Amino acid sequence: MIQLLWDGWMGGSVLLPGALACATALAGGQAWRYRRLYQVAQSARRNYAELVENLSEGIYRSSPDGRQLSANQALVKLNGYASEAEMLQGVKDIGREWYVEPTRRREFRALLHRDGRVDDFVSEIYRHKTRERIWITESARLVRHRRTGKVLFYEGSVREITDTVNRLNLEERFQKLSQEVPGALFQFEFSRNAPPRVSYLSPGIARLTGYSQAAHIAEPMLFAKLVLPEDRSRYEATLAQAARKGSPWEVEFRLKGADGVERWLRLTASPERVENGITWHGYVADVTQGKRHELAIEELAYFDTLTKLPNRRLFFKRMAESIGERPGRPSFGALLFVDLDNFKTLNDTQGHDVGDAYLVQVAERLKACVEDGDTVARIGGDEFVAILGARHPNSAHASRHGITVGSRIAAALRGEFKMGPVSHMSSASVGVVVFDRTERQADDILKRADVAMYQAKAAGRNGVALFDPQAMDREKARYQMLHDLRSAASSGQLRLHFQPQFDHERRIVGAEALVRWQHPTFGMVLPSQFIPLADQFGLNTELCPAILEQALAALARWQRRPTLSQLRLSINIGVQCFANEQFIPMVKEAIDRHEIDPTMVTFELTEHVMARNHAQVASRMREVKRLGLRLSLDDFGSGYSSLALLRRLPLDEIKIDGAFVTDIEESDEDRALVRTILAMSRTLKLRAVAEHVETVQQEAFLRAFGCDAFQGFLYSPAMREDEFLDFVLAHRTATPEPRFEARQQA
């Protein structure tokens, strides 16, 4: 046994060196393999670290108690630091220092502990170092101990989304705004190679048309189809013109929506040239209410309340359109003046209601006697006119046509009129005058027609008369006056009178300078007799310097007297004078020479000034304002002004046309118009002045509706300067009168 053991040991000993050698070889190979695996793992770890370090998203590891353990370069940069070490040193408590709303950290941790991970958690945070507020989205997971399950740390990623959030906020605000704006925003594409396309349309389109966004986008031409047929040609023409010129497209039109209601819309759009077409960027709004107000004001200003015919103001506007040089076109027309015979008798015996009903029927018969395009207007109580358009090649044709229509009118007005139980047989006298397009003044044509009408009356009434130039003997005196007017300024015949202006407390606050002509033959001539002559024949540029010089010299004298230094002076400036290039230098030189306070001077401009080039007028007005003077629009309501124009001009006050004030007590139309003008002045913050105030009733009405200043015969006529100054001083030293309202109540 021992031997066997020995032999076995020996045998084993013989085998041991080989076994050891083999084991050693195996161990060496395994070590090399482990070293290789270790190197690969280390390389992968370095590559992973480099990958994490260079990611565009921030990668972090933090402890459960809120300490930052590690951060890659993207997160370091996001927080405003230069290195990881600086950031780890600076961040003490993530919850309190990082989140704008600290509760977001608690919400984040609650989700993380509940689900083990959080994805795309959006928060507003501080860029830690700079405290700039930014938006981020954060994802993270819990890392637990494998055996115990204890939370070791959090690790996750952070990405800044500030630009995205801002864009979304802007989009949300835009959507809210586009839903709340009263109109609709749109982008509409016209292409030469493709059908029209709506690329954007805000929800407000449904309020305007009754059709949804989707309906308009699906059918791009739906909107145009809703435009009323009578407005569609203008709608399309303005679009074509704007597209051709590459200019903004602006148009007002009527549209009938799905509910059957007609609305006035205003569309404005700007073109953008794109390949093969145009994209229109624009806005369309409902302007129905404003348009109704505008039409109501226009109707009050330009149409007779009773007959609905154009009134005197619109008649003159239409006449102005009918005259004027237009080479190459027929140039002769006719004006008919119609006066009802014995109307006063009907009115006095049967009452005004019957008289009004009769006038309405007369208006209907007159309209039936003329052609489309002609104008029938009521210019007085029982006076009508008819403008027969200038479409005849010579005066003979126009005369024949005028007499034919005049005879038709006379025959129509001879028939029986039935006003309820009242039957009336009437007649009319018709005057006919031919005019051509070279006429300058509609007033002159009307005067000739008036003369012809009186010729018909003189011939026994109930007939037609053609104007006879021989009846114009009185025009000789007019032309003599024109001749004398040329030398009036240089000979010192033009004198200024001053009519005081009062505030609502009946205190004198200033005066209007009114020119008078001391004619050597005719005596004192009022401006209504010679200013139209000066306008017609271009003499205002000669009269203006003399009048302005007298006015400013008078104001300078007042300003040197303490008791008069606060008086304002209003001066009328004619169209031709205001348009003269030397006007502004002349005014500046006179102000400097007389050393007056320019803020006490008001230039009154008539509405006829506004009829000229609006841009040029506005520029000239701004030059006047730079000198320190105030601007007033005289005779407001009788001419060319609109609310849009008034808003663009640098006016300080408006002066209500005296014709409206005169008729306040008798005319519902004029009362309504004056109320509208006063309301408009308050809206535009303009001082309102009423002239031609003659009765306390007129003053009471004007005061009740907010008029600021008054002048007229109720207070005083225009006076020479010495009389005016005595009047001012006497008025200021007199015992103040009780307030007007109190007298009315008593």
Tab-separated table of N, CA and C in Angstrom, residues 440-524:
chain	number	residue	atom	x	y	z
A	440	ARG	N	-67.643	129.197	-65.137
A	440	ARG	CA	-66.833	129.188	-63.919
A	440	ARG	C	-67.674	129.023	-62.661
A	441	GLN	N	-68.830	129.670	-62.597
A	441	GLN	CA	-69.583	129.708	-61.359
A	441	GLN	C	-70.997	129.183	-61.563
A	442	ALA	N	-71.378	128.198	-60.761
A	442	ALA	CA	-72.746	127.691	-60.803
A	442	ALA	C	-73.727	128.772	-60.377
A	443	ASP	N	-73.283	129.664	-59.491
A	443	ASP	CA	-74.145	130.766	-59.042
A	443	ASP	C	-74.645	131.604	-60.209
A	444	ASP	N	-73.740	131.887	-61.151
A	444	ASP	CA	-74.119	132.729	-62.278
A	444	ASP	C	-75.155	132.041	-63.155
A	445	ILE	N	-74.976	130.745	-63.364
A	445	ILE	CA	-75.944	129.996	-64.178
A	445	ILE	C	-77.303	130.006	-63.496
A	446	LEU	N	-77.304	129.803	-62.164
A	446	LEU	CA	-78.564	129.802	-61.426
A	446	LEU	C	-79.243	131.171	-61.511
A	447	LYS	N	-78.455	132.227	-61.435
A	447	LYS	CA	-79.046	133.569	-61.530
A	447	LYS	C	-79.712	133.771	-62.890
A	448	ARG	N	-79.064	133.308	-63.962
A	448	ARG	CA	-79.648	133.457	-65.284
A	448	ARG	C	-80.927	132.638	-65.409
A	449	ALA	N	-80.934	131.438	-64.813
A	449	ALA	CA	-82.154	130.623	-64.837
A	449	ALA	C	-83.264	131.296	-64.033
A	450	ASP	N	-82.878	131.927	-62.931
A	450	ASP	CA	-83.853	132.655	-62.112
A	450	ASP	C	-84.453	133.822	-62.903
A	451	VAL	N	-83.609	134.531	-63.631
A	451	VAL	CA	-84.086	135.641	-64.468
A	451	VAL	C	-85.074	135.111	-65.506
A	452	ALA	N	-84.733	133.961	-66.139
A	452	ALA	CA	-85.631	133.382	-67.145
A	452	ALA	C	-86.959	132.976	-66.523
A	453	MET	N	-86.927	132.436	-65.290
A	453	MET	CA	-88.174	132.054	-64.622
A	453	MET	C	-89.059	133.278	-64.387
A	454	TYR	N	-88.448	134.387	-63.984
A	454	TYR	CA	-89.242	135.601	-63.771
A	454	TYR	C	-89.766	136.154	-65.096
A	455	GLN	N	-89.040	135.899	-66.180
A	455	GLN	CA	-89.571	136.259	-67.493
A	455	GLN	C	-90.841	135.461	-67.781
A	456	ALA	N	-90.841	134.157	-67.396
A	456	ALA	CA	-92.034	133.338	-67.599
A	456	ALA	C	-93.177	133.835	-66.733
A	457	LYS	N	-92.886	134.231	-65.513
A	457	LYS	CA	-93.930	134.767	-64.636
A	457	LYS	C	-94.485	136.084	-65.204
A	458	ALA	N	-93.564	136.923	-65.683
A	458	ALA	CA	-94.003	138.207	-66.227
A	458	ALA	C	-94.871	138.022	-67.467
A	459	ALA	N	-94.681	136.907	-68.171
A	459	ALA	CA	-95.469	136.644	-69.380
A	459	ALA	C	-96.833	136.040	-69.050
A	460	GLY	N	-97.170	135.912	-67.775
A	460	GLY	CA	-98.483	135.401	-67.409
A	460	GLY	C	-98.457	134.080	-66.655
A	461	ARG	N	-97.290	133.627	-66.248
A	461	ARG	CA	-97.140	132.382	-65.492
A	461	ARG	C	-97.541	131.177	-66.354
A	462	ASN	N	-97.417	129.986	-65.717
A	462	ASN	CA	-97.850	128.742	-66.352
A	462	ASN	C	-97.208	128.590	-67.731
A	463	GLY	N	-95.888	128.825	-67.789
A	463	GLY	CA	-95.226	128.711	-69.075
A	463	GLY	C	-93.733	128.533	-68.925
A	464	VAL	N	-93.047	128.538	-70.087
A	464	VAL	CA	-91.606	128.305	-70.147
A	464	VAL	C	-90.963	129.495	-70.843
A	465	ALA	N	-89.814	129.971	-70.326
A	465	ALA	CA	-89.089	131.067	-70.961
A	465	ALA	C	-87.612	130.724	-71.032
A	466	LEU	N	-86.997	131.019	-72.178
A	466	LEU	CA	-85.562	130.836	-72.368
A	466	LEU	C	-84.852	132.131	-71.978
A	467	PHE	N	-83.733	132.001	-71.318
A	467	PHE	CA	-83.009	133.170	-70.822
A	467	PHE	C	-82.686	134.147	-71.949
A	468	ASP	N	-82.964	135.436	-71.681
A	468	ASP	CA	-82.668	136.514	-72.624
A	468	ASP	C	-81.528	137.352	-72.052
A	469	PRO	N	-80.389	137.378	-72.699
A	469	PRO	CA	-79.249	138.139	-72.167
A	469	PRO	C	-79.546	139.618	-71.966
A	470	GLN	N	-80.527	140.151	-72.698
A	470	GLN	CA	-80.838	141.568	-72.565
A	470	GLN	C	-81.408	141.899	-71.191
A	471	ALA	N	-81.852	140.868	-70.486
A	471	ALA	CA	-82.432	141.107	-69.163
A	471	ALA	C	-81.377	141.294	-68.092
A	472	MET	N	-80.117	141.299	-68.476
A	472	MET	CA	-79.036	141.319	-67.487
A	472	MET	C	-78.397	142.697	-67.363
A	473	ASP	N	-79.210	143.729	-67.475
A	473	ASP	CA	-78.645	145.080	-67.353
A	473	ASP	C	-77.943	145.285	-66.016
A	474	ARG	N	-78.480	144.635	-65.026
A	474	ARG	CA	-77.868	144.833	-63.706
A	474	ARG	C	-76.449	144.295	-63.644
A	475	GLU	N	-76.092	143.422	-64.594
A	475	GLU	CA	-74.735	142.906	-64.596
A	475	GLU	C	-73.719	144.000	-64.928
A	476	LYS	N	-74.190	145.064	-65.593
A	476	LYS	CA	-73.269	146.148	-65.920
A	476	LYS	C	-72.712	146.775	-64.646
A	477	ALA	N	-73.606	146.972	-63.680
A	477	ALA	CA	-73.135	147.535	-62.407
A	477	ALA	C	-72.149	146.591	-61.730
A	478	ARG	N	-72.404	145.306	-61.888
A	478	ARG	CA	-71.507	144.305	-61.293
A	478	ARG	C	-70.111	144.397	-61.899
A	479	TYR	N	-70.046	144.539	-63.186
A	479	TYR	CA	-68.745	144.627	-63.830
A	479	TYR	C	-68.058	145.959	-63.538
A	480	GLN	N	-68.849	147.002	-63.348
A	480	GLN	CA	-68.251	148.271	-62.941
A	480	GLN	C	-67.618	148.133	-61.559
A	481	MET	N	-68.319	147.406	-60.702
A	481	MET	CA	-67.793	147.165	-59.358
A	481	MET	C	-66.493	146.363	-59.435
A	482	LEU	N	-66.452	145.398	-60.341
A	482	LEU	CA	-65.240	144.601	-60.510
A	482	LEU	C	-64.072	145.498	-60.917
A	483	HIS	N	-64.333	146.412	-61.822
A	483	HIS	CA	-63.282	147.336	-62.277
A	483	HIS	C	-62.764	148.171	-61.112
A	484	ASP	N	-63.681	148.678	-60.293
A	484	ASP	CA	-63.279	149.527	-59.171
A	484	ASP	C	-62.566	148.738	-58.085
A	485	LEU	N	-62.911	147.463	-57.987
A	485	LEU	CA	-62.330	146.633	-56.925
A	485	LEU	C	-60.831	146.467	-57.112
A	486	ARG	N	-60.376	146.533	-58.337
A	486	ARG	CA	-58.950	146.319	-58.604
A	486	ARG	C	-58.082	147.386	-57.935
A	487	SER	N	-58.643	148.558	-57.731
A	487	SER	CA	-57.860	149.633	-57.113
A	487	SER	C	-58.264	149.908	-55.672
A	488	ALA	N	-59.215	149.142	-55.149
A	488	ALA	CA	-59.740	149.417	-53.807
A	488	ALA	C	-58.675	149.269	-52.730
A	489	ALA	N	-57.849	148.227	-52.837
A	489	ALA	CA	-56.852	147.977	-51.790
A	489	ALA	C	-55.797	149.069	-51.772
A	490	SER	N	-55.289	149.431	-52.948
A	490	SER	CA	-54.207	150.420	-53.002
A	490	SER	C	-54.680	151.825	-52.642
A	491	SER	N	-55.986	152.096	-52.817
A	491	SER	CA	-56.508	153.434	-52.527
A	491	SER	C	-57.057	153.554	-51.113
A	492	GLY	N	-56.908	152.514	-50.310
A	492	GLY	CA	-57.328	152.579	-48.918
A	492	GLY	C	-58.827	152.525	-48.722
A	493	GLN	N	-59.555	151.982	-49.689
A	493	GLN	CA	-61.015	151.925	-49.569
A	493	GLN	C	-61.495	150.720	-48.754
A	494	LEU	N	-60.633	149.732	-48.536
A	494	LEU	CA	-61.014	148.555	-47.750
A	494	LEU	C	-60.806	148.852	-46.270
A	495	ARG	N	-61.857	148.719	-45.493
A	495	ARG	CA	-61.809	149.008	-44.054
A	495	ARG	C	-62.244	147.758	-43.279
A	496	LEU	N	-61.645	147.585	-42.116
A	496	LEU	CA	-62.022	146.451	-41.271
A	496	LEU	C	-63.018	146.886	-40.209
A	497	HIS	N	-64.043	146.059	-40.043
A	497	HIS	CA	-64.949	146.158	-38.912
A	497	HIS	C	-64.750	144.915	-38.057
A	498	PHE	N	-65.159	145.002	-36.807
A	498	PHE	CA	-64.903	143.900	-35.879
A	498	PHE	C	-66.201	143.509	-35.189
A	499	GLN	N	-66.530	142.216	-35.301
A	499	GLN	CA	-67.730	141.713	-34.624
A	499	GLN	C	-67.291	140.887	-33.424
A	500	PRO	N	-67.726	141.269	-32.218
A	500	PRO	CA	-67.251	140.559	-31.015
A	500	PRO	C	-67.741	139.118	-30.962
A	501	GLN	N	-66.902	138.281	-30.356
A	501	GLN	CA	-67.244	136.886	-30.086
A	501	GLN	C	-67.336	136.701	-28.573
A	502	PHE	N	-68.353	135.948	-28.147
A	502	PHE	CA	-68.625	135.746	-26.731
A	502	PHE	C	-68.498	134.270	-26.389
A	503	ASP	N	-68.063	133.996	-25.140
A	503	ASP	CA	-68.066	132.608	-24.684
A	503	ASP	C	-69.417	132.290	-24.068
A	504	HIS	N	-69.561	131.088	-23.493
A	504	HIS	CA	-70.862	130.665	-22.970
A	504	HIS	C	-71.271	131.440	-21.721
A	505	GLU	N	-70.338	132.231	-21.153
A	505	GLU	CA	-70.681	133.100	-20.028
A	505	GLU	C	-70.984	134.532	-20.495
A	506	ARG	N	-71.082	134.701	-21.813
A	506	ARG	CA	-71.294	136.020	-22.425
A	506	ARG	C	-70.169	137.003	-22.092
A	507	ARG	N	-68.968	136.479	-22.036
A	507	ARG	CA	-67.786	137.320	-21.898
A	507	ARG	C	-67.150	137.484	-23.273
A	508	ILE	N	-66.676	138.691	-23.571
A	508	ILE	CA	-66.034	138.927	-24.858
A	508	ILE	C	-64.645	138.295	-24.833
A	509	VAL	N	-64.413	137.391	-25.779
A	509	VAL	CA	-63.122	136.703	-25.833
A	509	VAL	C	-62.338	137.077	-27.079
A	510	GLY	N	-62.972	137.797	-28.003
A	510	GLY	CA	-62.260	138.165	-29.211
A	510	GLY	C	-63.205	138.761	-30.226
A	511	ALA	N	-62.739	138.765	-31.472
A	511	ALA	CA	-63.555	139.349	-32.534
A	511	ALA	C	-63.180	138.717	-33.856
A	512	GLU	N	-64.111	138.830	-34.804
A	512	GLU	CA	-63.817	138.455	-36.176
A	512	GLU	C	-63.658	139.728	-36.993
A	513	ALA	N	-62.570	139.788	-37.754
A	513	ALA	CA	-62.329	140.943	-38.620
A	513	ALA	C	-63.123	140.763	-39.910
A	514	LEU	N	-64.004	141.707	-40.212
A	514	LEU	CA	-64.856	141.653	-41.400
A	514	LEU	C	-64.574	142.872	-42.267
A	515	VAL	N	-64.260	142.622	-43.528
A	515	VAL	CA	-63.861	143.711	-44.409
A	515	VAL	C	-65.092	144.421	-44.974
A	516	ARG	N	-64.989	145.728	-45.117
A	516	ARG	CA	-66.005	146.556	-45.758
A	516	ARG	C	-65.316	147.391	-46.836
A	517	TRP	N	-66.061	147.646	-47.922
A	517	TRP	CA	-65.512	148.450	-49.014
A	517	TRP	C	-66.225	149.796	-49.023
A	518	GLN	N	-65.487	150.829	-48.720
A	518	GLN	CA	-66.036	152.177	-48.757
A	518	GLN	C	-65.928	152.699	-50.195
A	519	HIS	N	-66.964	152.342	-50.994
A	519	HIS	CA	-66.934	152.666	-52.425
A	519	HIS	C	-67.278	154.156	-52.619
A	520	PRO	N	-66.554	154.833	-53.480
A	520	PRO	CA	-66.810	156.275	-53.663
A	520	PRO	C	-68.191	156.591	-54.232
A	521	THR	N	-68.805	155.611	-54.930
A	521	THR	CA	-70.122	155.849	-55.531
A	521	THR	C	-71.228	155.129	-54.792
A	522	PHE	N	-70.999	153.836	-54.509
A	522	PHE	CA	-72.048	153.000	-53.916
A	522	PHE	C	-72.080	153.064	-52.394
A	523	GLY	N	-71.138	153.738	-51.784
A	523	GLY	CA	-71.094	153.803	-50.331
A	523	GLY	C	-70.512	152.532	-49.732
A	524	MET	N	-70.995	152.171	-48.528
A	524	MET	CA	-70.464	150.997	-47.833
A	524	MET	C	-70.968	149.719	-48.514
